PDB file of C-alpha atoms in Angstrom:
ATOM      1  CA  UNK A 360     -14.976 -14.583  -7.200  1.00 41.00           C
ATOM      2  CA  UNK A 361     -11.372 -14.384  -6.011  1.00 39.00           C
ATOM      3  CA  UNK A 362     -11.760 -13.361  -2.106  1.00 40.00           C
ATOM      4  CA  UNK A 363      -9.285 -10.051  -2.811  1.00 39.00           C
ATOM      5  CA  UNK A 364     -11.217  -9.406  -5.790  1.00 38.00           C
ATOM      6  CA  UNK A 365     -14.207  -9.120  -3.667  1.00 39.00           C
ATOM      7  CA  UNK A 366     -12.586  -7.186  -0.944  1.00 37.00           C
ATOM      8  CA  UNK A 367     -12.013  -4.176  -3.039  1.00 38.00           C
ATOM      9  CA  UNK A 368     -14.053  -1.346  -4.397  1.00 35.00           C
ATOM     10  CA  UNK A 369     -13.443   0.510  -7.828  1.00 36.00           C
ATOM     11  CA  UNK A 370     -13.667   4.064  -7.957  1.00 36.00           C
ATOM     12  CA  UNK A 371     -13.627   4.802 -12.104  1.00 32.00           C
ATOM     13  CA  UNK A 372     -11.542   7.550 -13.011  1.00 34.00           C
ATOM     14  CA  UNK A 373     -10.094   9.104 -15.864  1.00 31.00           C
ATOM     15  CA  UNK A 374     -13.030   8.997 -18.505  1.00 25.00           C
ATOM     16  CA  UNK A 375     -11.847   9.657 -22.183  1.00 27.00           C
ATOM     17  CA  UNK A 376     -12.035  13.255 -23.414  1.00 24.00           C
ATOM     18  CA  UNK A 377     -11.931  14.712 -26.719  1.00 22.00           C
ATOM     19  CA  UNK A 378     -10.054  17.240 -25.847  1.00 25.00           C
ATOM     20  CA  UNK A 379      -6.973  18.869 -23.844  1.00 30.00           C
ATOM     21  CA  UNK A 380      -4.593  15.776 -24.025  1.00 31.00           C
ATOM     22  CA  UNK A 381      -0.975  16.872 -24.368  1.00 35.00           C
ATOM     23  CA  UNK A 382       1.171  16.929 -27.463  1.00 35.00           C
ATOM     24  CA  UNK A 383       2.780  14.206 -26.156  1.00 38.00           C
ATOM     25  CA  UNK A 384      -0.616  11.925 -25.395  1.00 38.00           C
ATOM     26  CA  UNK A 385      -2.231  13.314 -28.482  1.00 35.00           C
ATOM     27  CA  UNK A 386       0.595  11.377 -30.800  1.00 38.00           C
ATOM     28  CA  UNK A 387       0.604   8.490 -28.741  1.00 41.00           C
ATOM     29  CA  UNK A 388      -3.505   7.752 -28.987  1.00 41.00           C
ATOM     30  CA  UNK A 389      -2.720   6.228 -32.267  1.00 43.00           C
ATOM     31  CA  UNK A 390      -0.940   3.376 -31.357  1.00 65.00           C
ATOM     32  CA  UNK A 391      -3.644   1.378 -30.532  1.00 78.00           C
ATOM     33  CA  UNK A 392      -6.966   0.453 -29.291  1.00 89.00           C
ATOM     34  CA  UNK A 393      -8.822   2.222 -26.307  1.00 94.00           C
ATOM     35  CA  UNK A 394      -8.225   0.653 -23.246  1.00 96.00           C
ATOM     36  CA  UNK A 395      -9.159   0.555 -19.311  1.00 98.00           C
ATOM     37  CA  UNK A 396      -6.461  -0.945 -17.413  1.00 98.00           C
ATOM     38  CA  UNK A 397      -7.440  -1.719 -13.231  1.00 98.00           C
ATOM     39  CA  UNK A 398      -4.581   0.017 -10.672  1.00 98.00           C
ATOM     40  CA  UNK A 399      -4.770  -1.623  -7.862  1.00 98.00           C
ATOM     41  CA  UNK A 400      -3.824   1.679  -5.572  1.00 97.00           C
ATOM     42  CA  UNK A 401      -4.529   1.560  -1.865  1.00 94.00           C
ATOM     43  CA  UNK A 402      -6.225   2.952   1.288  1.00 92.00           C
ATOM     44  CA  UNK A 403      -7.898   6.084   0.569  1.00 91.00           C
ATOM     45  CA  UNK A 404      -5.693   7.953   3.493  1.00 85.00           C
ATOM     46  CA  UNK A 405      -2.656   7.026   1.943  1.00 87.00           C
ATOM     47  CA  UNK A 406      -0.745   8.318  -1.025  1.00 89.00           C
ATOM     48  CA  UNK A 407      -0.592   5.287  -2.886  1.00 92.00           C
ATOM     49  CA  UNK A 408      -4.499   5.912  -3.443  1.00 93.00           C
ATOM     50  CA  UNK A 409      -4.268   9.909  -4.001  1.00 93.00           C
ATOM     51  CA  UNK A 410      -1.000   8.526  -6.719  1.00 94.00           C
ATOM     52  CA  UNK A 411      -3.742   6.170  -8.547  1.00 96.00           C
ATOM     53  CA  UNK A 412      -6.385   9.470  -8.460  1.00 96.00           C
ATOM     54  CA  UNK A 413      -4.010  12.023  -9.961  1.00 95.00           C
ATOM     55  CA  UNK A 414      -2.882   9.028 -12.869  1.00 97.00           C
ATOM     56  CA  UNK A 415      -6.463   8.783 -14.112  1.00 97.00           C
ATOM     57  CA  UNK A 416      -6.896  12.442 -14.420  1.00 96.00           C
ATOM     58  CA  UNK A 417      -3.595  12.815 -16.048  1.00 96.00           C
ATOM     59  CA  UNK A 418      -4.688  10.079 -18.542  1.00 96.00           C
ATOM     60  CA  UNK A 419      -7.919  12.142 -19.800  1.00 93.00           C
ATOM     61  CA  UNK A 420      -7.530  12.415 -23.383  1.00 89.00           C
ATOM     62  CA  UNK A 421      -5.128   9.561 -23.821  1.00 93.00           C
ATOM     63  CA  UNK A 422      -6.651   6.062 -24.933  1.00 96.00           C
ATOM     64  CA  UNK A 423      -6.525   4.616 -21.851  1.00 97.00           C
ATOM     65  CA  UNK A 424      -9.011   4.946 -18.953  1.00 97.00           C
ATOM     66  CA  UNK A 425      -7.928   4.337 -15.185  1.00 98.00           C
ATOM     67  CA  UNK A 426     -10.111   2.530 -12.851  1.00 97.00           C
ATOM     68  CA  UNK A 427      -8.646   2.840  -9.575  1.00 97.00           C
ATOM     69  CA  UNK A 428      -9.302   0.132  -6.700  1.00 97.00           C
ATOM     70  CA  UNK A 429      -8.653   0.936  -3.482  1.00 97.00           C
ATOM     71  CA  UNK A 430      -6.995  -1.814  -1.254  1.00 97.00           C
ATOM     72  CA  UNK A 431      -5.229  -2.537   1.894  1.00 95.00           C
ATOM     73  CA  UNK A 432      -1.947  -1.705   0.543  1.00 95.00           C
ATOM     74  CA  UNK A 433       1.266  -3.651  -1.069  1.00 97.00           C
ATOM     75  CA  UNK A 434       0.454  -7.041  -0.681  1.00 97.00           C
ATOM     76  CA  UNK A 435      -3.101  -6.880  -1.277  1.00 97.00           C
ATOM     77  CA  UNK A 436      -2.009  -4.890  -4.854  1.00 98.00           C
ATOM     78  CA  UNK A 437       0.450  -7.812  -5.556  1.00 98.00           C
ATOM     79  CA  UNK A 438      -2.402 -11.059  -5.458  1.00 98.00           C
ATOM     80  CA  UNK A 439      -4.915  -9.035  -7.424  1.00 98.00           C
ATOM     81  CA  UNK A 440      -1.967  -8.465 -10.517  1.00 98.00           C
ATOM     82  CA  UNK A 441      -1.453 -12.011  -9.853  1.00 98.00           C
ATOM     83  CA  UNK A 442      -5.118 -13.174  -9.630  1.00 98.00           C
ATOM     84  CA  UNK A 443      -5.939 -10.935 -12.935  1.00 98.00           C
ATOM     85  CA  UNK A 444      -8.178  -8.689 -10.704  1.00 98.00           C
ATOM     86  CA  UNK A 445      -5.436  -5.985 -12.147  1.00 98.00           C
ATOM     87  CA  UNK A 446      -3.584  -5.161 -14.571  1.00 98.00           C
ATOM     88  CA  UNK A 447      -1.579  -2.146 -12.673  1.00 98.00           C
ATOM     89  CA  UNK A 448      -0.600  -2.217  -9.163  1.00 98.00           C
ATOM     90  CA  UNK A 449       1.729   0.086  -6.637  1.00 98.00           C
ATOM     91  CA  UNK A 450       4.217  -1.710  -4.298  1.00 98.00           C
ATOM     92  CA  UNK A 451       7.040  -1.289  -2.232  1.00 97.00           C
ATOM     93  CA  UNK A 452       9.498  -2.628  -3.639  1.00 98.00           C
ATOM     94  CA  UNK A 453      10.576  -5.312  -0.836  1.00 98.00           C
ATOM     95  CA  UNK A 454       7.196  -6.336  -1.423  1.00 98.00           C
ATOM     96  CA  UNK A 455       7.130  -7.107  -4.977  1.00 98.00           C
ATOM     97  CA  UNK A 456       7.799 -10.527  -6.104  1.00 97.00           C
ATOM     98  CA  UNK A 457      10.930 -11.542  -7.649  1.00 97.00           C
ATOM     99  CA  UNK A 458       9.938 -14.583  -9.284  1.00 97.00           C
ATOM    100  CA  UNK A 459       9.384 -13.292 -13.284  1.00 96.00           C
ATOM    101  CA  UNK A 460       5.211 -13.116 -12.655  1.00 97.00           C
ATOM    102  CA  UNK A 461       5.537  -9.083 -12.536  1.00 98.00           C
ATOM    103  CA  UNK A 462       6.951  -6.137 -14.224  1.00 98.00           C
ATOM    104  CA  UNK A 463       7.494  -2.380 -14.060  1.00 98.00           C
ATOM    105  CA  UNK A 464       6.375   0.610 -15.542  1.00 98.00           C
ATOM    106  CA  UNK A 465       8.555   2.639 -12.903  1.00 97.00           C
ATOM    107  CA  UNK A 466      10.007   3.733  -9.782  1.00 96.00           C
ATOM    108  CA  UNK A 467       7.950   6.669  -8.979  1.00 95.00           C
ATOM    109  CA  UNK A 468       8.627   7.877  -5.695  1.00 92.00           C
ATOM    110  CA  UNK A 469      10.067   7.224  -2.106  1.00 91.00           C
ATOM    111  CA  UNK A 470       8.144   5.870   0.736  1.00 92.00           C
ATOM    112  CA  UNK A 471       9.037   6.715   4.268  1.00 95.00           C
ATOM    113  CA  UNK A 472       8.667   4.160   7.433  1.00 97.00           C
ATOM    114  CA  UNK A 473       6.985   6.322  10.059  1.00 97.00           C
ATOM    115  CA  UNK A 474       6.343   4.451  13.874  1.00 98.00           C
ATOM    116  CA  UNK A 475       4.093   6.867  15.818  1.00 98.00           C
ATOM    117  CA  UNK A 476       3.506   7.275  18.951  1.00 98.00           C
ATOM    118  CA  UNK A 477       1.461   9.415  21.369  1.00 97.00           C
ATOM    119  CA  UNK A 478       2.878  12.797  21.984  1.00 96.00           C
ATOM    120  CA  UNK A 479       3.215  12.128  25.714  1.00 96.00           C
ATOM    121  CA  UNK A 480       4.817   8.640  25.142  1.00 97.00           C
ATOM    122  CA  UNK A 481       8.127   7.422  26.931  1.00 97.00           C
ATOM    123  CA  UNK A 482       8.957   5.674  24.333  1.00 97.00           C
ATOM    124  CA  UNK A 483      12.209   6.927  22.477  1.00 97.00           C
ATOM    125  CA  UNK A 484      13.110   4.234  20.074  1.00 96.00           C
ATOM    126  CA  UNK A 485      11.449   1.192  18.657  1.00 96.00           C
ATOM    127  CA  UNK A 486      13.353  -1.044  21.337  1.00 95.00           C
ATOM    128  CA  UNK A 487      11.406   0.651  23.963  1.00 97.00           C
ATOM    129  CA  UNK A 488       7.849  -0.928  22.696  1.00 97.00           C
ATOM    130  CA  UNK A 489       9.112  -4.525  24.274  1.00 97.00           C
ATOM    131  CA  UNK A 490       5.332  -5.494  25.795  1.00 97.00           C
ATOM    132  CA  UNK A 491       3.363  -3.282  24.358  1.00 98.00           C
ATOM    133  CA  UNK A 492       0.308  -3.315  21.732  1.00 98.00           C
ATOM    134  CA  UNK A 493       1.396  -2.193  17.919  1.00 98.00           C
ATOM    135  CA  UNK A 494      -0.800  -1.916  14.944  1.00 98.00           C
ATOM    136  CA  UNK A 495       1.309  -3.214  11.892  1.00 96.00           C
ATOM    137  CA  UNK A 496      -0.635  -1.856   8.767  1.00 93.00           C
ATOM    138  CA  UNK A 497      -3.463  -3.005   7.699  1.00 95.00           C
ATOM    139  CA  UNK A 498      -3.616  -6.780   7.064  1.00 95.00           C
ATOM    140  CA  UNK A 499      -2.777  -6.883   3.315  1.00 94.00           C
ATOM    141  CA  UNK A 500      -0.261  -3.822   3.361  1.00 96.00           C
ATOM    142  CA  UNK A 501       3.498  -4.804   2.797  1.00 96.00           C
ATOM    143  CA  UNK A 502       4.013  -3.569   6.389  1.00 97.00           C
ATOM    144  CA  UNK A 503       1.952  -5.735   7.832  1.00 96.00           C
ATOM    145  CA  UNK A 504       3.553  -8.487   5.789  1.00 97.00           C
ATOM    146  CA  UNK A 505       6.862  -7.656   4.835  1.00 98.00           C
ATOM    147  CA  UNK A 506       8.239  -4.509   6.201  1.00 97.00           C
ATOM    148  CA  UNK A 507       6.868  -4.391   9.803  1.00 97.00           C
ATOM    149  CA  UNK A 508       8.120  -7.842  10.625  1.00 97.00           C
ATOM    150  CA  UNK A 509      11.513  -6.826   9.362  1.00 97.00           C
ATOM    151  CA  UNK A 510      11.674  -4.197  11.585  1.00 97.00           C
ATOM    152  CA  UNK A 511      10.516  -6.114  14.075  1.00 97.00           C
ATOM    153  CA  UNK A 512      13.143  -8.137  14.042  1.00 97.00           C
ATOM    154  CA  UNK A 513      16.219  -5.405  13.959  1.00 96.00           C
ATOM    155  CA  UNK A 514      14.771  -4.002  17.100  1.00 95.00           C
ATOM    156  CA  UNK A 515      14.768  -7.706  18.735  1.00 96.00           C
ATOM    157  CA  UNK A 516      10.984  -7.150  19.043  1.00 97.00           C
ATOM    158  CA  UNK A 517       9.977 -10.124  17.210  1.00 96.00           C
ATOM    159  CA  UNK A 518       7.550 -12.521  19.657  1.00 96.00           C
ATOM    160  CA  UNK A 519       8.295  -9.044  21.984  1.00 97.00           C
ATOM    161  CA  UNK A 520       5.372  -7.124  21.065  1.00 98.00           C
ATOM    162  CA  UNK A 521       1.301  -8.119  20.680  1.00 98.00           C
ATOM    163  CA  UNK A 522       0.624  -6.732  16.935  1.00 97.00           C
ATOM    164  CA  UNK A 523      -2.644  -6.211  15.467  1.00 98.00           C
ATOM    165  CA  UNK A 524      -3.776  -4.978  11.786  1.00 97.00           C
ATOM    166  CA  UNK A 525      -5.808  -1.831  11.109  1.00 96.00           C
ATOM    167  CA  UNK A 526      -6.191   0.620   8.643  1.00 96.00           C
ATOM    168  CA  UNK A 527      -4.928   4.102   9.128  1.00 95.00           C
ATOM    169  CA  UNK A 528      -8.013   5.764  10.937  1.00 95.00           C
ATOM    170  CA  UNK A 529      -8.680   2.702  12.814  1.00 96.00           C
ATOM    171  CA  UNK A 530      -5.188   2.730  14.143  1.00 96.00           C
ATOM    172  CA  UNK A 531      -5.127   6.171  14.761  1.00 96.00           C
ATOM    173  CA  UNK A 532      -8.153   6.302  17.110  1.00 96.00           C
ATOM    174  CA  UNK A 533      -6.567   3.516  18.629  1.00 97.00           C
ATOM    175  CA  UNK A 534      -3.262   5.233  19.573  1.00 97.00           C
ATOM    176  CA  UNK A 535      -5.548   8.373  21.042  1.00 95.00           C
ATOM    177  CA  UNK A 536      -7.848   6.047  22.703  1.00 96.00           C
ATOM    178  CA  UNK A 537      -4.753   4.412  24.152  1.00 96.00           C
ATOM    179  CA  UNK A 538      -6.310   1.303  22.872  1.00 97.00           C
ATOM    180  CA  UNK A 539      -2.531   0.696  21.067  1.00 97.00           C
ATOM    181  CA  UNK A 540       1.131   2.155  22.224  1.00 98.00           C
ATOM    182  CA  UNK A 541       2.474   2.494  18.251  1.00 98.00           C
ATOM    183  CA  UNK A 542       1.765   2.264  14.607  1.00 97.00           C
ATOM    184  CA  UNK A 543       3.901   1.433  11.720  1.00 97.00           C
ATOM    185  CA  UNK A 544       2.972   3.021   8.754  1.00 96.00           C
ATOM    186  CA  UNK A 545       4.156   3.637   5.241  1.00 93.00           C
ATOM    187  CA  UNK A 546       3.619   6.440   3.072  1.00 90.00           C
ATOM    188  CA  UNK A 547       4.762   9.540   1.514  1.00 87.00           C
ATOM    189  CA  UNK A 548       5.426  12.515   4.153  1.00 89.00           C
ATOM    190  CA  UNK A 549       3.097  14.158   5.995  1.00 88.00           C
ATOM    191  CA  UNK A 550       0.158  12.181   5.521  1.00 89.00           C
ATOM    192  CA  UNK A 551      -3.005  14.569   5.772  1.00 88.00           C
ATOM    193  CA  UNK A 552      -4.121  12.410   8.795  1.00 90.00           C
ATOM    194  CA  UNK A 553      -0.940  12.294  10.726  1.00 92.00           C
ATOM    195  CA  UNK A 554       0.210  16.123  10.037  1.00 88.00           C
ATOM    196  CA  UNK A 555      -1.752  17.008  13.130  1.00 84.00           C
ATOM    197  CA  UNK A 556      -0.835  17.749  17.342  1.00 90.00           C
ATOM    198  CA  UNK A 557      -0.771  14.882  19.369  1.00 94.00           C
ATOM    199  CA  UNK A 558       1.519  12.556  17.821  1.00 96.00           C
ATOM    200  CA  UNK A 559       5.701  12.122  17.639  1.00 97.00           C
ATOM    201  CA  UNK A 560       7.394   9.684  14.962  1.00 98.00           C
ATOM    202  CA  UNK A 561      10.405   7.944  16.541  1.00 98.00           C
ATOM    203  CA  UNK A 562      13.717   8.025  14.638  1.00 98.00           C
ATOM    204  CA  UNK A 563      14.796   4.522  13.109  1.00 97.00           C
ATOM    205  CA  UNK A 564      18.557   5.332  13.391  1.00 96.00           C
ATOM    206  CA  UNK A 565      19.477   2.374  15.001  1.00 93.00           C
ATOM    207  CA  UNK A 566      17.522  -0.672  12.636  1.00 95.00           C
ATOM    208  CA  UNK A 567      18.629   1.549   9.282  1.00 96.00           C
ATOM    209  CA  UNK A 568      22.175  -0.117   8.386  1.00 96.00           C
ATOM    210  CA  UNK A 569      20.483  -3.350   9.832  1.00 97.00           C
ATOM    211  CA  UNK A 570      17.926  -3.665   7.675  1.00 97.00           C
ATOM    212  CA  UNK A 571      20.253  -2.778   4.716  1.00 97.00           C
ATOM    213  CA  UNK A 572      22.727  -5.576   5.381  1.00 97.00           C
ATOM    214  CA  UNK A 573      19.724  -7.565   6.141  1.00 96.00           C
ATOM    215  CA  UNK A 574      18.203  -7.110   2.642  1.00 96.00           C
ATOM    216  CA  UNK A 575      20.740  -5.679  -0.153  1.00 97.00           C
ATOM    217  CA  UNK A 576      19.377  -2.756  -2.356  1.00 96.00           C
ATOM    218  CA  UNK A 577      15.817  -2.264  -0.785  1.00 97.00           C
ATOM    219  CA  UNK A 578      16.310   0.628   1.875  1.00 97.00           C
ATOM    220  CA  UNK A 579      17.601   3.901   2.289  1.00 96.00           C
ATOM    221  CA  UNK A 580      18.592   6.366   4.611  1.00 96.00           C
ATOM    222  CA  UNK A 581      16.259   9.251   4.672  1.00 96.00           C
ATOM    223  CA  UNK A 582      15.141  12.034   7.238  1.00 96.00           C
ATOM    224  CA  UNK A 583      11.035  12.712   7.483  1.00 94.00           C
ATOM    225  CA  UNK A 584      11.251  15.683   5.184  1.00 92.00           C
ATOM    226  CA  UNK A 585      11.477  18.842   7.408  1.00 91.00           C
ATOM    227  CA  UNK A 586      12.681  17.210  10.199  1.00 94.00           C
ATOM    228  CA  UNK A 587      15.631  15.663  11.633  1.00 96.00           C
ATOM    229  CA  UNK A 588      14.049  12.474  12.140  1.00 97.00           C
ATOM    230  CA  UNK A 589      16.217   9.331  10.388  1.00 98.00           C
ATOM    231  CA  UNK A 590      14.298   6.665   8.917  1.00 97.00           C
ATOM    232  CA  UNK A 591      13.811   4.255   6.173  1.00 97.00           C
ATOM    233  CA  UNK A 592      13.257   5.182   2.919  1.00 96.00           C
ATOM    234  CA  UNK A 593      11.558   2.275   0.316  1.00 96.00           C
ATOM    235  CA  UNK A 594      11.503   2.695  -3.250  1.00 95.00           C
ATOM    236  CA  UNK A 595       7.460   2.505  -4.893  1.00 95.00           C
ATOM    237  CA  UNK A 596       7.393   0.408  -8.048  1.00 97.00           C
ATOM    238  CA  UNK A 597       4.325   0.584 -10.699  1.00 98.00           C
ATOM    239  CA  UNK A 598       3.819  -3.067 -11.353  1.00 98.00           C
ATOM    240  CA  UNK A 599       2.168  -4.337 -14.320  1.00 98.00           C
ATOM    241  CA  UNK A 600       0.822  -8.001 -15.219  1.00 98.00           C
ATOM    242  CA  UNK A 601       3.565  -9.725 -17.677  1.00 97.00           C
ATOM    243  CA  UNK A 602       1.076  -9.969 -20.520  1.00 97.00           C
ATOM    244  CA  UNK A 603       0.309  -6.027 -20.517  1.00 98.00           C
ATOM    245  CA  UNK A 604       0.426  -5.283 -24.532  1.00 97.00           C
ATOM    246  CA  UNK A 605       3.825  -3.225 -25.177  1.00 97.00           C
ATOM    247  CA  UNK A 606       1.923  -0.521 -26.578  1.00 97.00           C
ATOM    248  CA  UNK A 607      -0.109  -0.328 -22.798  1.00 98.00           C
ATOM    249  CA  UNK A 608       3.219  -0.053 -20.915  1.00 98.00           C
ATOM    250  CA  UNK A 609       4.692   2.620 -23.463  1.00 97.00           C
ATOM    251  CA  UNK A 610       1.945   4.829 -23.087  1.00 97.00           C
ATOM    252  CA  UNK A 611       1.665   4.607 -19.505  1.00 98.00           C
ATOM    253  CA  UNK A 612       5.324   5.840 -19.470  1.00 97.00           C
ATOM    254  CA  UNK A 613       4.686   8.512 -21.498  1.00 96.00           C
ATOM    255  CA  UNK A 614       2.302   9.591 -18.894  1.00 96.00           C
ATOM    256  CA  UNK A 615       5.033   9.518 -16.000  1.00 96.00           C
ATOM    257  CA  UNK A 616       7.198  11.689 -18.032  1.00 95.00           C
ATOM    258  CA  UNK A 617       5.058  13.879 -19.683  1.00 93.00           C
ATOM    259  CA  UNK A 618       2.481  14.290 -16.739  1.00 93.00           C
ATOM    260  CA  UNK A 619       5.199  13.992 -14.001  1.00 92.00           C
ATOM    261  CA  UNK A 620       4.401  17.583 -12.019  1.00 88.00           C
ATOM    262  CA  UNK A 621       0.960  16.639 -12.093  1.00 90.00           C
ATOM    263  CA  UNK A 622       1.206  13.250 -10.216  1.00 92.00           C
ATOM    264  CA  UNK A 623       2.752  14.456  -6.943  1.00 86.00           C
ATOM    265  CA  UNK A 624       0.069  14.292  -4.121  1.00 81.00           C
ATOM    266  CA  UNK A 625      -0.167  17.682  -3.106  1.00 78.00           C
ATOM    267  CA  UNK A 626       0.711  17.011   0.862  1.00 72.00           C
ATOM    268  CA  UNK A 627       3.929  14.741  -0.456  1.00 72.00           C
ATOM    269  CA  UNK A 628       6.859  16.388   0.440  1.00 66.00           C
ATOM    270  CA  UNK A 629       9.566  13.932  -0.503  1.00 71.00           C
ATOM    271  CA  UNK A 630      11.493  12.426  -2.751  1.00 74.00           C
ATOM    272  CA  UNK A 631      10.066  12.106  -6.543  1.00 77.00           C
ATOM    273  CA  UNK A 632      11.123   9.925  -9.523  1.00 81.00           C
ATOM    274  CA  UNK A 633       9.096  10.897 -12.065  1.00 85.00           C
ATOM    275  CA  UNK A 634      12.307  11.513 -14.412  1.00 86.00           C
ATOM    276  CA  UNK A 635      13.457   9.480 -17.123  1.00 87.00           C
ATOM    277  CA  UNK A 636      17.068   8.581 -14.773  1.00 87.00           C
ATOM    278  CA  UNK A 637      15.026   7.524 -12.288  1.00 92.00           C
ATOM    279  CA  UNK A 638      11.990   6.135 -13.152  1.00 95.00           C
ATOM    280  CA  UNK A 639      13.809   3.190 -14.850  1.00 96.00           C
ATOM    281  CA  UNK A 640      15.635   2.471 -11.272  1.00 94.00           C
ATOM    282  CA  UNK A 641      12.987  -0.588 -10.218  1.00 97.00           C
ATOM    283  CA  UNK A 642      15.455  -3.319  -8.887  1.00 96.00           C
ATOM    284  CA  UNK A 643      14.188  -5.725  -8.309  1.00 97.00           C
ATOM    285  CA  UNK A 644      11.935  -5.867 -10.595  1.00 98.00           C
ATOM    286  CA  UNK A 645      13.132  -5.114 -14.617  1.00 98.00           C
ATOM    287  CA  UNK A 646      10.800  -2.874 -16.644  1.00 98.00           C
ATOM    288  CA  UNK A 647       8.502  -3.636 -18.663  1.00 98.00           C
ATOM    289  CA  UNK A 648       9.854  -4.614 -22.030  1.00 98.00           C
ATOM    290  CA  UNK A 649       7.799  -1.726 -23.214  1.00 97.00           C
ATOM    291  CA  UNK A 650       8.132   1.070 -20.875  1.00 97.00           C
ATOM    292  CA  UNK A 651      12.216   0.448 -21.181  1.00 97.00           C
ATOM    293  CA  UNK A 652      11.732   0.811 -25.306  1.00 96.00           C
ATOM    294  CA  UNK A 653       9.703   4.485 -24.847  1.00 96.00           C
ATOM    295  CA  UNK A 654      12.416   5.467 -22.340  1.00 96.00           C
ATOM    296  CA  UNK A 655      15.467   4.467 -24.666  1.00 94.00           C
ATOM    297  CA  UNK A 656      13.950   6.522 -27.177  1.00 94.00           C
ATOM    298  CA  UNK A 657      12.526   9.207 -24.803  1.00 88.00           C
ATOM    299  CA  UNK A 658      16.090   9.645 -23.755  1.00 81.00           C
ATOM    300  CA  UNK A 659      17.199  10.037 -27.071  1.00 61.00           C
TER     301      UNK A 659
END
């Protein structure tokens, strides 16, 4: 077995119903076989996970079935499309590869960079963690591999810093144990586990117009929602394998559109793109041949 294969557990979701599917779903079941398509999602504190939950639900009464499979993150979603241990997969989009071997459903929301600290830290801005111990995602995460290190290396922290891999509640007993001076982590805003006393997010001001000369088209400038905290915002694709059957990726964007209020995690307060002008917005990866046909006529 493929070693990411074997490093990730399926939670089945989304069983087929007989009843209750939407007007929408209900004339789209005809256009082919049942099917159960793999998302590869992520850690079960973040909202890539909760996104895969509420998909599988929403997809009740449709043909398809969603098995979510929880991984470390971006990365970790990417080799399992490639490796055929998915068919679906979430990514940040600086993550994704640009090389033809995926596709996209959508854009379906924004992510938010968010480096924590202790409450009590004197730390101020990322430039201040020069020596000190950060925890850069977890190890297959695209902030451990792709993000992080760019941000990193806009602060001039790059070889500067000792950075170690953990999942969310590992990392987060580490910052209160004092175990680790910072976490990167990416997510929608609050997460559950972070909307709590004790912790401050620093503001990424500084690295923001860096990181977007740096890399064209991949980052925005966003504020933590409810705050006035600046940081960088990065676009979350829904991959899909190239050989996903037309028919597969049209119904799946029917889903988006139809079932879009019901696919917001419920602690998520920021920026959606479940509509039909923004869900086709994936640079840099082009939609799936199929998705792009139901939108066109979708759109009308």
């Amino acid at each position: 077995m493929h070693p990411e294969l074997a490093a990730s557990r399926v939670t089945r979701r989304g069983l087929v119903l007989a009843a209750g599917a939407s007007a929408v779903l209900t004339a789209c079941s005809g256009r082919g076989p049942a099917r159960t398509l793999r998302l590869a999602s992520g850690e079960p504190s973040g909202t890539y996970h909760r996104f895969g939950e509420l998909l599988a639900t929403s997809a009740a009464g449709s043909r398809l079935t969603i098995e979510t499979i929880e991984t470390d993150g971006s990365s970790h979603n990417v080799r399992l499309l490639l490796a055929g241990g998915a068919e679906l997969g979430l990514s940040h989009a600086d993550t994704a590869p640009t090389d033809g071997t995926v596709t996209s459903i959508g854009r379906v929301y924004e992510n938010y960079l968010q480096v924590v600290v202790p409450e009590d830290s004197d730390v101020a801005v990322p430039a201040d963690l020069r020596g000190r111990r950060i925890v850069l995602g977890a190890a297959g995460s695209g902030v451990a591999e792709v993000t992080g290190p760019r941000l990193l290396a806009v602060a001039g922290l790059t070889g500067k810093v000792e950075t170690v891999n953990m999942r969310l509640p590992q990392a987060v007993a580490g910052l209160r144990a004092g175990d680790v001076d910072a976490f990167v982590w990416s997510s929608g805003f609050p997460t559950p586990m972070l909307d709590a006393p004790g912790v401050r997010f620093l503001p990424l001001t500084a690295g923001i117009q860096l990181m977007q000369r740096a890399h064209p088209g991949l980052y925005d400038r966003v504020r933590l929602p409810g705050t006035d905290i600046e940081t960088i915002g990065i676009a979350n694709l829904f991959l899909a394998r190239t050989d996903l059957p037309g028919e597969d990726a049209a119904d799946l964007a029917d889903l988006l559109v139809s079932h879009a209020s019901e696919l917001i995690p419920e602690h998520a307060l920021g920026t959606q793109f479940l509509d039909l002008q923004s869900l086709i917005g994936t640079y840099p990866i082009p939609l799936h041949p199929g998705a792009a046909a139901r939108y066109r006529s979708l759109h009308g």
